[in-house]
CSV table of C-alpha atoms and ligand atoms in Angstrom, one decimal:
chain,number,residue,atom,x,y,z
A,27,MET,CA,46.9,129.7,146.8
A,28,ALA,CA,50.4,129.6,145.6
A,29,LEU,CA,52.8,131.1,147.7
A,30,GLN,CA,54.0,134.3,146.2
A,31,ASN,CA,58.3,135.5,146.5
A,32,ARG,CA,60.0,138.5,146.2
A,33,GLY,CA,63.3,139.5,146.3
A,34,LEU,CA,65.7,142.8,146.6
A,35,MET,CA,67.2,142.8,143.0
A,36,VAL,CA,69.6,145.1,141.7
A,37,ARG,CA,69.2,145.7,137.7
A,38,ARG,CA,70.7,147.8,135.1
A,39,HIS,CA,68.8,150.3,133.9
A,40,PRO,CA,66.8,149.4,130.9
A,41,GLY,CA,69.3,149.4,127.5
A,42,ASP,CA,72.2,149.1,129.5
A,43,ASP,CA,73.6,145.8,128.2
A,44,GLY,CA,77.8,147.1,128.0
A,45,PRO,CA,80.9,145.2,129.6
A,46,LEU,CA,79.9,147.2,132.3
A,47,PRO,CA,77.1,149.3,133.7
A,48,GLN,CA,77.2,152.4,132.0
A,49,LYS,CA,74.5,154.0,134.4
A,50,THR,CA,75.3,153.8,138.0
A,51,PRO,CA,73.7,153.6,140.9
A,52,LEU,CA,71.8,150.4,139.1
A,53,LEU,CA,67.9,149.9,139.9
A,54,LEU,CA,67.2,148.6,143.6
A,55,GLN,CA,64.0,147.3,143.7
A,56,MET,CA,61.6,144.8,145.2
A,57,GLU,CA,60.7,142.4,142.6
A,58,ASP,CA,58.6,139.1,141.7
A,59,ILE,CA,60.9,136.2,141.7
A,60,PRO,CA,59.5,132.8,140.6
A,61,MET,CA,58.8,130.3,143.6
A,62,PRO,CA,61.9,128.0,144.7
A,63,ALA,CA,61.4,123.9,144.8
A,64,ALA,CA,64.0,121.7,146.3
A,65,GLY,CA,66.1,118.8,144.6
A,66,PRO,CA,68.2,116.4,145.8
A,67,GLY,CA,69.9,117.6,148.8
A,68,GLU,CA,68.6,120.9,148.7
A,69,ALA,CA,66.2,122.8,151.3
A,70,VAL,CA,63.9,125.8,150.8
A,71,ILE,CA,64.2,128.3,153.3
A,72,LYS,CA,61.5,130.8,154.4
A,73,MET,CA,63.9,133.9,154.9
A,74,GLU,CA,63.6,135.7,158.2
A,75,ARG,CA,66.7,137.9,158.6
A,76,VAL,CA,69.1,139.2,156.3
A,77,GLY,CA,72.4,141.5,157.1
A,78,ILE,CA,73.2,144.0,154.6
A,79,CYS,CA,77.1,143.8,153.7
A,80,GLY,CA,79.4,146.7,152.1
A,81,SER,CA,79.5,144.6,149.1
A,82,ASP,CA,75.9,144.2,148.5
A,83,VAL,CA,76.0,148.4,148.4
A,84,HIS,CA,78.6,148.2,146.0
A,85,TYR,CA,77.1,146.2,143.5
A,86,TRP,CA,73.8,149.0,143.9
A,87,GLN,CA,76.0,151.8,143.6
A,88,HIS,CA,79.0,150.5,140.8
A,89,GLY,CA,77.3,147.6,139.3
A,90,TYR,CA,80.3,145.0,140.0
A,91,ILE,CA,83.2,144.1,142.3
A,92,GLY,CA,86.5,142.9,140.4
A,93,ASP,CA,85.8,140.6,138.2
A,94,PHE,CA,82.1,140.0,139.3
A,95,ILE,CA,80.1,141.9,137.2
A,96,VAL,CA,76.1,142.0,137.4
A,97,GLY,CA,74.9,141.1,134.2
A,98,GLU,CA,71.2,141.9,133.8
A,99,SER,CA,69.9,141.9,137.6
A,100,CYS,CA,71.3,140.1,140.6
A,101,LEU,CA,69.2,139.3,144.0
A,102,MET,CA,71.1,140.7,147.0
A,103,GLY,CA,71.6,139.3,150.2
A,104,HIS,CA,74.0,136.9,151.7
A,105,GLU,CA,74.2,137.1,155.6
A,106,SER,CA,71.2,135.2,156.4
A,107,ALA,CA,68.8,132.9,158.4
A,108,GLY,CA,65.5,131.5,158.3
A,109,VAL,CA,62.6,128.7,158.7
A,110,VAL,CA,62.9,125.4,156.7
A,111,HIS,CA,59.9,125.5,154.3
A,112,GLU,CA,60.3,122.2,152.1
A,113,VAL,CA,63.5,119.8,151.8
A,114,GLY,CA,64.4,117.5,148.6
A,115,ASP,CA,65.4,114.0,148.8
A,116,GLY,CA,68.0,112.7,150.4
A,117,VAL,CA,68.4,115.7,153.2
A,118,THR,CA,68.6,114.7,156.6
A,119,ASN,CA,70.4,117.0,158.5
A,120,VAL,CA,67.6,119.3,158.2
A,121,LYS,CA,64.2,119.1,158.4
A,122,VAL,CA,60.6,121.4,157.6
A,123,GLY,CA,60.2,123.6,160.3
A,124,ASP,CA,64.1,123.6,161.9
A,125,ARG,CA,65.3,127.2,162.0
A,126,VAL,CA,68.8,127.5,160.2
A,127,ALA,CA,71.6,129.8,159.6
A,128,ILE,CA,72.5,129.8,155.9
A,129,GLU,CA,76.6,129.4,155.1
A,130,PRO,CA,76.2,131.4,151.6
A,131,GLY,CA,78.9,130.0,149.7
A,132,VAL,CA,78.5,126.6,147.9
A,133,PRO,CA,81.9,125.4,146.6
A,134,CYS,CA,82.0,122.4,143.7
A,135,ARG,CA,83.1,119.6,146.4
A,136,ARG,CA,85.1,118.1,143.8
A,137,CYS,CA,88.5,120.2,143.3
A,138,PHE,CA,91.6,120.1,145.3
A,139,HIS,CA,90.8,122.8,147.4
A,140,CYS,CA,87.7,121.7,148.2
A,141,LYS,CA,89.3,117.9,148.9
A,142,THR,CA,91.4,119.5,150.8
A,143,GLY,CA,89.0,121.4,153.4
A,144,HIS,CA,89.8,124.8,151.8
A,145,TYR,CA,86.5,125.3,149.7
A,146,ASN,CA,86.5,129.1,150.5
A,147,LEU,CA,89.5,128.7,147.7
A,148,CYS,CA,87.3,126.9,145.1
A,149,PRO,CA,87.6,128.3,141.9
A,150,ASP,CA,83.5,127.5,141.1
A,151,MET,CA,82.2,128.3,144.4
A,152,ALA,CA,78.7,129.7,143.9
A,153,PHE,CA,78.2,132.3,146.5
A,154,CYS,CA,75.1,134.2,147.2
A,155,ALA,CA,74.8,137.9,145.8
A,156,THR,CA,78.2,137.7,143.9
A,157,PRO,CA,76.9,137.9,140.0
A,158,PRO,CA,76.2,135.9,138.6
A,159,ILE,CA,74.9,133.7,141.5
A,160,HIS,CA,71.4,135.5,143.2
A,161,GLY,CA,71.4,136.2,146.8
A,162,ASN,CA,68.7,135.5,149.3
A,163,CYS,CA,66.9,138.8,150.4
A,164,SER,CA,63.7,137.4,149.5
A,165,THR,CA,60.5,135.4,150.6
A,166,TYR,CA,61.8,132.2,150.1
A,167,TYR,CA,65.3,130.7,149.0
A,168,LYS,CA,66.7,127.4,147.7
A,169,HIS,CA,70.0,126.2,149.4
A,170,ALA,CA,72.6,123.5,149.5
A,171,ALA,CA,71.2,121.4,152.6
A,172,ASP,CA,74.6,120.7,153.9
A,173,PHE,CA,75.7,124.5,154.1
A,174,LEU,CA,72.6,125.0,156.5
A,175,PHE,CA,73.0,125.0,160.5
A,176,LYS,CA,70.6,124.4,162.4
A,177,LEU,CA,70.2,126.5,165.4
A,178,PRO,CA,69.7,126.0,169.4
A,179,ASP,CA,66.2,127.5,170.3
A,180,HIS,CA,68.0,130.2,172.4
A,181,VAL,CA,69.7,131.9,169.4
A,182,THR,CA,67.9,134.0,167.2
A,183,SER,CA,67.3,134.4,163.5
A,184,GLU,CA,69.0,137.6,164.1
A,185,GLN,CA,72.4,136.5,165.5
A,186,ALA,CA,72.1,133.7,163.1
A,187,ALA,CA,72.4,135.9,160.2
A,188,LEU,CA,74.7,137.3,162.1
A,189,LEU,CA,77.3,134.2,161.7
A,190,GLU,CA,78.3,135.4,158.4
A,191,PRO,CA,80.5,138.4,159.4
A,192,LEU,CA,81.2,136.6,162.4
A,193,SER,CA,82.9,133.6,160.5
A,194,VAL,CA,85.3,136.3,158.7
A,195,GLY,CA,86.4,137.0,162.2
A,196,VAL,CA,86.8,133.5,163.4
A,197,HIS,CA,88.5,132.8,159.9
A,198,ALA,CA,91.0,136.1,160.3
A,199,CYS,CA,91.6,135.2,164.2
A,200,GLY,CA,92.6,131.4,163.3
A,201,ARG,CA,94.6,132.3,160.4
A,202,ALA,CA,96.4,135.0,163.1
A,203,GLY,CA,97.2,132.3,165.6
A,204,VAL,CA,95.2,134.5,168.2
A,205,ALA,CA,95.0,132.5,171.3
A,206,MET,CA,95.0,132.6,174.9
A,207,GLY,CA,97.0,135.3,176.1
A,208,SER,CA,97.5,137.0,172.6
A,209,ASN,CA,97.8,141.0,172.1
A,210,VAL,CA,95.7,141.7,169.2
A,211,LEU,CA,95.7,144.6,166.9
A,212,ILE,CA,93.4,145.6,164.6
A,213,MET,CA,93.0,148.2,162.1
A,214,GLY,CA,89.6,149.8,161.4
A,215,ALA,CA,86.3,149.6,163.5
A,216,GLY,CA,83.9,148.7,160.6
A,217,PRO,CA,81.7,145.8,160.5
A,218,ILE,CA,84.7,143.5,159.9
A,219,GLY,CA,87.1,144.7,162.4
A,220,LEU,CA,84.3,144.7,165.2
A,221,VAL,CA,83.9,140.6,164.3
A,222,CYS,CA,87.7,140.1,164.3
A,223,LEU,CA,87.4,142.1,167.9
A,224,LEU,CA,84.5,139.6,169.3
A,225,VAL,CA,86.0,136.8,168.1
A,226,ALA,CA,89.7,137.7,169.5
A,227,LYS,CA,87.8,138.5,173.1
A,228,ALA,CA,86.0,135.2,173.0
A,229,SER,CA,89.0,133.5,172.1
A,230,GLY,CA,90.6,134.5,174.9
A,231,ALA,CA,92.8,137.5,173.9
A,232,ALA,CA,94.5,139.2,176.7
A,233,THR,CA,94.1,142.6,175.4
A,234,VAL,CA,92.6,143.6,171.8
A,235,THR,CA,93.7,147.5,170.5
A,236,ILE,CA,91.7,148.9,167.8
A,237,VAL,CA,92.1,151.7,165.2
A,238,ASP,CA,90.1,153.8,163.9
A,239,LEU,CA,89.8,157.8,162.0
A,240,ILE,CA,86.5,158.0,163.0
A,241,GLU,CA,85.3,158.8,166.9
A,242,GLN,CA,82.1,157.0,166.5
A,243,ARG,CA,83.4,153.6,165.6
A,244,LEU,CA,85.8,153.3,168.5
A,245,GLU,CA,83.1,154.6,170.6
A,246,MET,CA,81.3,151.4,169.3
A,247,ALA,CA,84.4,149.2,169.8
A,248,LYS,CA,84.7,150.5,173.2
A,249,LYS,CA,81.1,148.9,174.4
A,250,LEU,CA,81.7,145.8,172.4
A,251,GLY,CA,85.2,145.1,174.7
A,252,ALA,CA,88.0,146.6,173.0
A,253,ASP,CA,90.7,147.4,175.9
A,254,PHE,CA,92.1,150.1,173.7
A,255,CYS,CA,90.6,152.3,171.3
A,256,ILE,CA,93.0,154.6,169.3
A,257,THR,CA,92.3,157.2,167.3
A,258,SER,CA,94.4,158.0,163.6
A,259,SER,CA,94.7,160.6,161.8
A,260,THR,CA,95.7,160.9,158.0
A,261,SER,CA,98.9,163.4,159.0
A,262,GLU,CA,100.5,160.8,161.0
A,263,THR,CA,103.2,158.0,159.2
A,264,PRO,CA,102.4,154.4,159.9
A,265,GLU,CA,105.7,154.2,162.0
A,266,GLN,CA,104.4,157.0,164.1
A,267,LEU,CA,101.2,155.7,164.1
A,268,ALA,CA,102.8,152.5,165.5
A,269,ALA,CA,105.0,153.8,167.7
A,270,ARG,CA,101.9,155.4,169.4
A,271,ILE,CA,99.9,152.3,169.4
A,272,GLU,CA,103.2,150.7,171.2
A,273,LYS,CA,103.2,153.7,173.7
A,274,THR,CA,99.6,153.7,174.5
A,275,VAL,CA,99.3,149.4,174.7
A,276,GLY,CA,102.8,149.3,176.2
A,277,HIS,CA,104.2,146.5,173.7
A,278,GLN,CA,103.5,145.2,170.0
A,279,ALA,CA,100.7,143.1,168.8
A,280,ASP,CA,101.6,139.1,168.4
A,281,GLN,CA,98.8,139.5,166.0
A,282,THR,CA,97.2,142.1,163.7
A,283,THR,CA,94.3,142.2,161.3
A,284,GLU,CA,93.9,144.5,159.1
A,285,CYS,CA,90.5,145.8,158.0
A,286,THR,CA,90.2,148.7,156.6
A,287,GLY,CA,91.9,147.7,152.6
A,288,ALA,CA,93.7,151.3,153.5
A,289,ALA,CA,97.6,151.3,152.4
A,290,PRO,CA,98.7,152.9,155.2
A,291,CYS,CA,97.2,150.7,157.6
A,292,VAL,CA,98.8,147.9,156.0
A,293,SER,CA,102.0,149.2,156.9
A,294,THR,CA,100.8,150.3,159.9
A,295,ALA,CA,99.9,146.9,160.7
A,296,ILE,CA,103.5,145.6,159.8
A,297,TYR,CA,105.2,148.0,161.8
A,298,GLY,CA,102.6,147.1,164.8
A,299,THR,CA,103.5,143.6,165.1
A,300,ARG,CA,106.2,142.3,167.2
A,301,SER,CA,109.1,140.5,165.2
A,302,GLY,CA,107.7,136.4,164.7
A,303,GLY,CA,104.2,138.2,164.7
A,304,THR,CA,101.6,137.8,162.2
A,305,VAL,CA,99.7,140.4,160.3
A,306,VAL,CA,96.5,139.0,158.6
A,307,LEU,CA,95.2,141.1,155.8
A,308,VAL,CA,91.3,141.1,155.7
A,309,GLY,CA,90.5,144.5,154.1
A,310,LEU,CA,90.4,144.5,150.3
A,311,GLY,CA,91.8,147.9,149.4
A,312,ARG,CA,93.8,148.6,146.1
A,313,PRO,CA,95.4,146.5,143.9
A,314,LYS,CA,98.6,147.2,144.4
A,315,VAL,CA,100.1,149.0,147.2
A,316,GLU,CA,103.8,149.9,149.1
A,317,ILE,CA,104.2,148.0,151.8
A,318,PRO,CA,107.6,148.0,154.4
A,319,ILE,CA,108.3,144.3,153.0
A,320,VAL,CA,111.7,144.1,154.4
A,321,ASN,CA,111.0,145.4,157.8
A,322,ALA,CA,108.4,142.3,158.1
A,323,SER,CA,111.2,140.3,156.6
A,324,VAL,CA,114.2,140.9,159.1
A,325,ARG,CA,111.6,140.8,162.0
A,326,GLU,CA,109.7,137.1,160.7
A,327,VAL,CA,106.7,138.9,160.7
A,328,ASP,CA,104.4,136.7,158.7
A,329,ILE,CA,101.7,138.2,156.3
A,330,ARG,CA,98.9,135.9,155.2
A,331,GLY,CA,95.9,136.7,152.9
A,332,ILE,CA,92.1,135.5,154.0
A,333,PHE,CA,89.5,134.9,151.4
A,334,ARG,CA,86.0,134.7,153.7
A,335,TYR,CA,86.3,131.7,155.5
A,336,CYS,CA,85.8,127.7,155.6
A,337,ASN,CA,84.7,125.4,158.1
A,338,ALA,CA,83.7,128.7,160.3
A,339,TYR,CA,80.1,128.5,160.6
A,340,PRO,CA,79.9,125.9,163.3
A,341,VAL,CA,82.6,127.6,165.1
A,342,ALA,CA,80.9,131.0,165.2
A,343,LEU,CA,77.8,129.1,166.4
A,344,GLN,CA,79.3,127.5,169.0
A,345,LEU,CA,80.6,131.2,170.2
A,346,VAL,CA,77.1,132.2,169.9
A,347,ALA,CA,75.3,129.7,171.5
A,348,SER,CA,77.6,128.9,174.4
A,349,GLY,CA,77.4,133.1,175.4
A,350,LYS,CA,81.3,133.3,174.3
A,351,ILE,CA,80.2,136.1,172.2
A,352,THR,CA,77.0,137.6,173.9
A,353,ALA,CA,73.7,138.6,173.1
A,354,GLU,CA,74.2,142.3,174.1
A,355,GLN,CA,77.2,142.6,172.1
A,356,LEU,CA,75.6,141.0,169.2
A,357,ASP,CA,72.6,143.4,169.8
A,358,LEU,CA,74.7,146.7,169.6
A,359,PHE,CA,76.2,145.4,166.9
A,360,VAL,CA,73.1,145.7,164.7
A,361,THR,CA,72.2,149.4,164.6
A,362,HIS,CA,69.5,149.8,162.3
A,363,ARG,CA,66.3,147.3,161.7
A,364,TYR,CA,64.0,147.4,158.8
A,365,LYS,CA,61.2,145.3,157.1
A,366,LEU,CA,62.0,144.1,153.7
A,367,ALA,CA,59.4,146.2,152.0
A,368,ASP,CA,61.8,149.4,153.5
A,369,ALA,CA,65.0,147.3,151.8
A,370,ALA,CA,65.9,150.6,149.9
A,371,THR,CA,66.2,152.6,152.7
A,372,ALA,CA,68.0,150.0,154.4
A,373,PHE,CA,70.9,150.4,151.7
A,374,GLU,CA,70.7,154.1,152.2
A,375,THR,CA,71.5,153.6,155.5
A,376,THR,CA,74.4,151.2,155.1
A,377,LEU,CA,75.5,153.5,152.3
A,378,ASN,CA,76.0,156.5,154.5
A,379,ALA,CA,77.1,154.3,157.4
A,380,VAL,CA,79.7,157.4,158.6
A,381,GLN,CA,76.0,160.1,158.9
A,382,THR,CA,74.0,157.4,159.7
A,383,ASN,CA,76.6,155.8,162.4
A,384,SER,CA,75.2,152.6,161.1
A,385,ILE,CA,77.2,149.1,161.7
A,386,LYS,CA,74.9,145.9,161.0
A,387,VAL,CA,71.8,147.1,159.5
A,388,MET,CA,69.1,144.1,159.2
A,389,ILE,CA,66.5,143.3,157.1
A,390,GLU,CA,63.0,141.6,158.3
A,391,CYS,CA,61.9,139.0,156.0
B,24,NAD,P1,83.8,149.8,156.6
B,24,NAD,O1,84.4,150.3,155.2
B,24,NAD,O2,83.0,149.5,157.2
B,24,NAD,O3,85.1,150.2,157.8
B,24,NAD,C1,86.5,150.2,157.2
B,24,NAD,C2,86.9,150.7,158.6
B,24,NAD,O4,88.3,151.5,158.5
B,24,NAD,C3,86.1,152.4,158.6
B,24,NAD,O5,85.4,152.2,159.8
B,24,NAD,C4,87.1,153.1,158.5
B,24,NAD,O6,86.8,154.2,159.2
B,24,NAD,C5,88.3,152.6,158.6
B,24,NAD,N1,89.2,153.2,158.2
B,24,NAD,C6,89.4,153.2,156.2
B,24,NAD,N2,90.4,153.8,156.4
B,24,NAD,C7,91.4,154.1,157.5
B,24,NAD,C8,92.8,154.9,157.8
B,24,NAD,N3,93.4,155.0,156.9
B,24,NAD,N4,93.2,154.6,159.6
B,24,NAD,C9,92.2,154.0,159.9
B,24,NAD,N5,90.8,153.3,160.2
B,24,NAD,C10,90.6,153.5,158.7
B,24,NAD,O7,84.4,148.0,156.0
B,24,NAD,P2,83.8,146.6,156.6
B,24,NAD,O8,82.8,146.3,156.2
B,24,NAD,O9,84.4,146.6,158.1
B,24,NAD,O10,85.0,145.4,155.7
B,24,NAD,C11,86.1,145.9,155.9
B,24,NAD,C12,87.5,145.5,154.8
B,24,NAD,O11,87.1,144.1,154.8
B,24,NAD,C13,86.9,145.9,153.3
B,24,NAD,O12,87.7,146.4,152.7
B,24,NAD,C14,86.5,144.8,152.8
B,24,NAD,O13,86.6,144.7,151.5
B,24,NAD,C15,87.1,143.6,153.6
B,24,NAD,N6,86.4,142.2,153.5
B,24,NAD,C16,87.5,141.3,152.7
B,24,NAD,C17,86.8,140.1,153.2
B,24,NAD,C18,88.1,138.5,153.1
B,24,NAD,O14,87.1,137.7,152.7
B,24,NAD,N7,89.0,139.1,152.6
B,24,NAD,C19,85.6,139.7,154.0
B,24,NAD,C20,84.4,140.5,154.2
B,24,NAD,C21,85.2,142.3,154.1
B,25,ZN,ZN1,85.8,123.4,144.3
């Protein structure tokens, strides 16, 4: 009998073909999709776990992120792992039956950025669930084999799916220069702030301080190992908040990762970082914001951006496989688990993350 393939699709409402979707949220539904076949250098994977990202929910709710617009439809999902089902010609790094993590972005491999190793900056990146590229929340999925990472037996598929957000943490901490003995400040205790926390602690940071408006998020951060959890309030200025953080912790941060995207937090990140330190802007919020640029300049606070990650999957896998990031931490990080058939509920749970007290919602394929 031919194998059936089904996937989780966001689709525009019938008749909606404007430049941007007119009717939102888009439809979110399980659909029959073609069964993929592995071409040269590719592998077909039987999917096991897919984590839901804020971007998946955003495409469903709004139909676009920046210039990436859902045309007619797009399969969601890019934080994933599965079992190799078929390999194409020339594939030697994985074989049928191997359990693998899937790095979701495949670059052109030929441009300047690819050739210099910064392939996350490739203008021709094909990234899962970023229209027009389909995602992999489906039964079967085809991917470039060299962007698959074979898992040791003791690393679960759920942990492997978490390598995607963890890779953002690896890249952010790397760009920040987090090292042994670092004092790290993290603005925001959402999934991305929390992966920065896990990676910073695993990298030997002496203290990690995390700031959020929401108490429950900080409770999770505490369980995951944060040294200082600071509840912020919107009535406080960035200078006041930075001064309160310094008073609580005893010093300013060597490195700060901004993981909210909120403009005031970018300012707090700068004021809260010591002279000569580094701020990494992970959060993506309003395209233009006012920041204390002279303060950063005269104190030589470096401000760096990040875009996803490159060469980070192997590091994230090592952190998990070695137990530097523990199974207990990752188990706590996944707050909700659903079957593929209940994917719509899984998306609702992520959409209402504050009410449902969810961090990472995981789908079992
Ligand atoms: P999230 O919305 O779940 O978490 C953001 C957290 O920030 C929330 O807990 C929220 O309460 C907190 N927050 C918001 N405003 C605040 C304020 N004024 N003061 C204190 N806390 C505040 O999002 P996430 O999934 O954790 O992602 C975080 C950001 O990172 C998003 O902007 C996302 O787009 C971005 N992101 C960037 C990259 C990249 O490559 N640069 C990759 C992944 C995610
Ligand atoms: Zn390229």
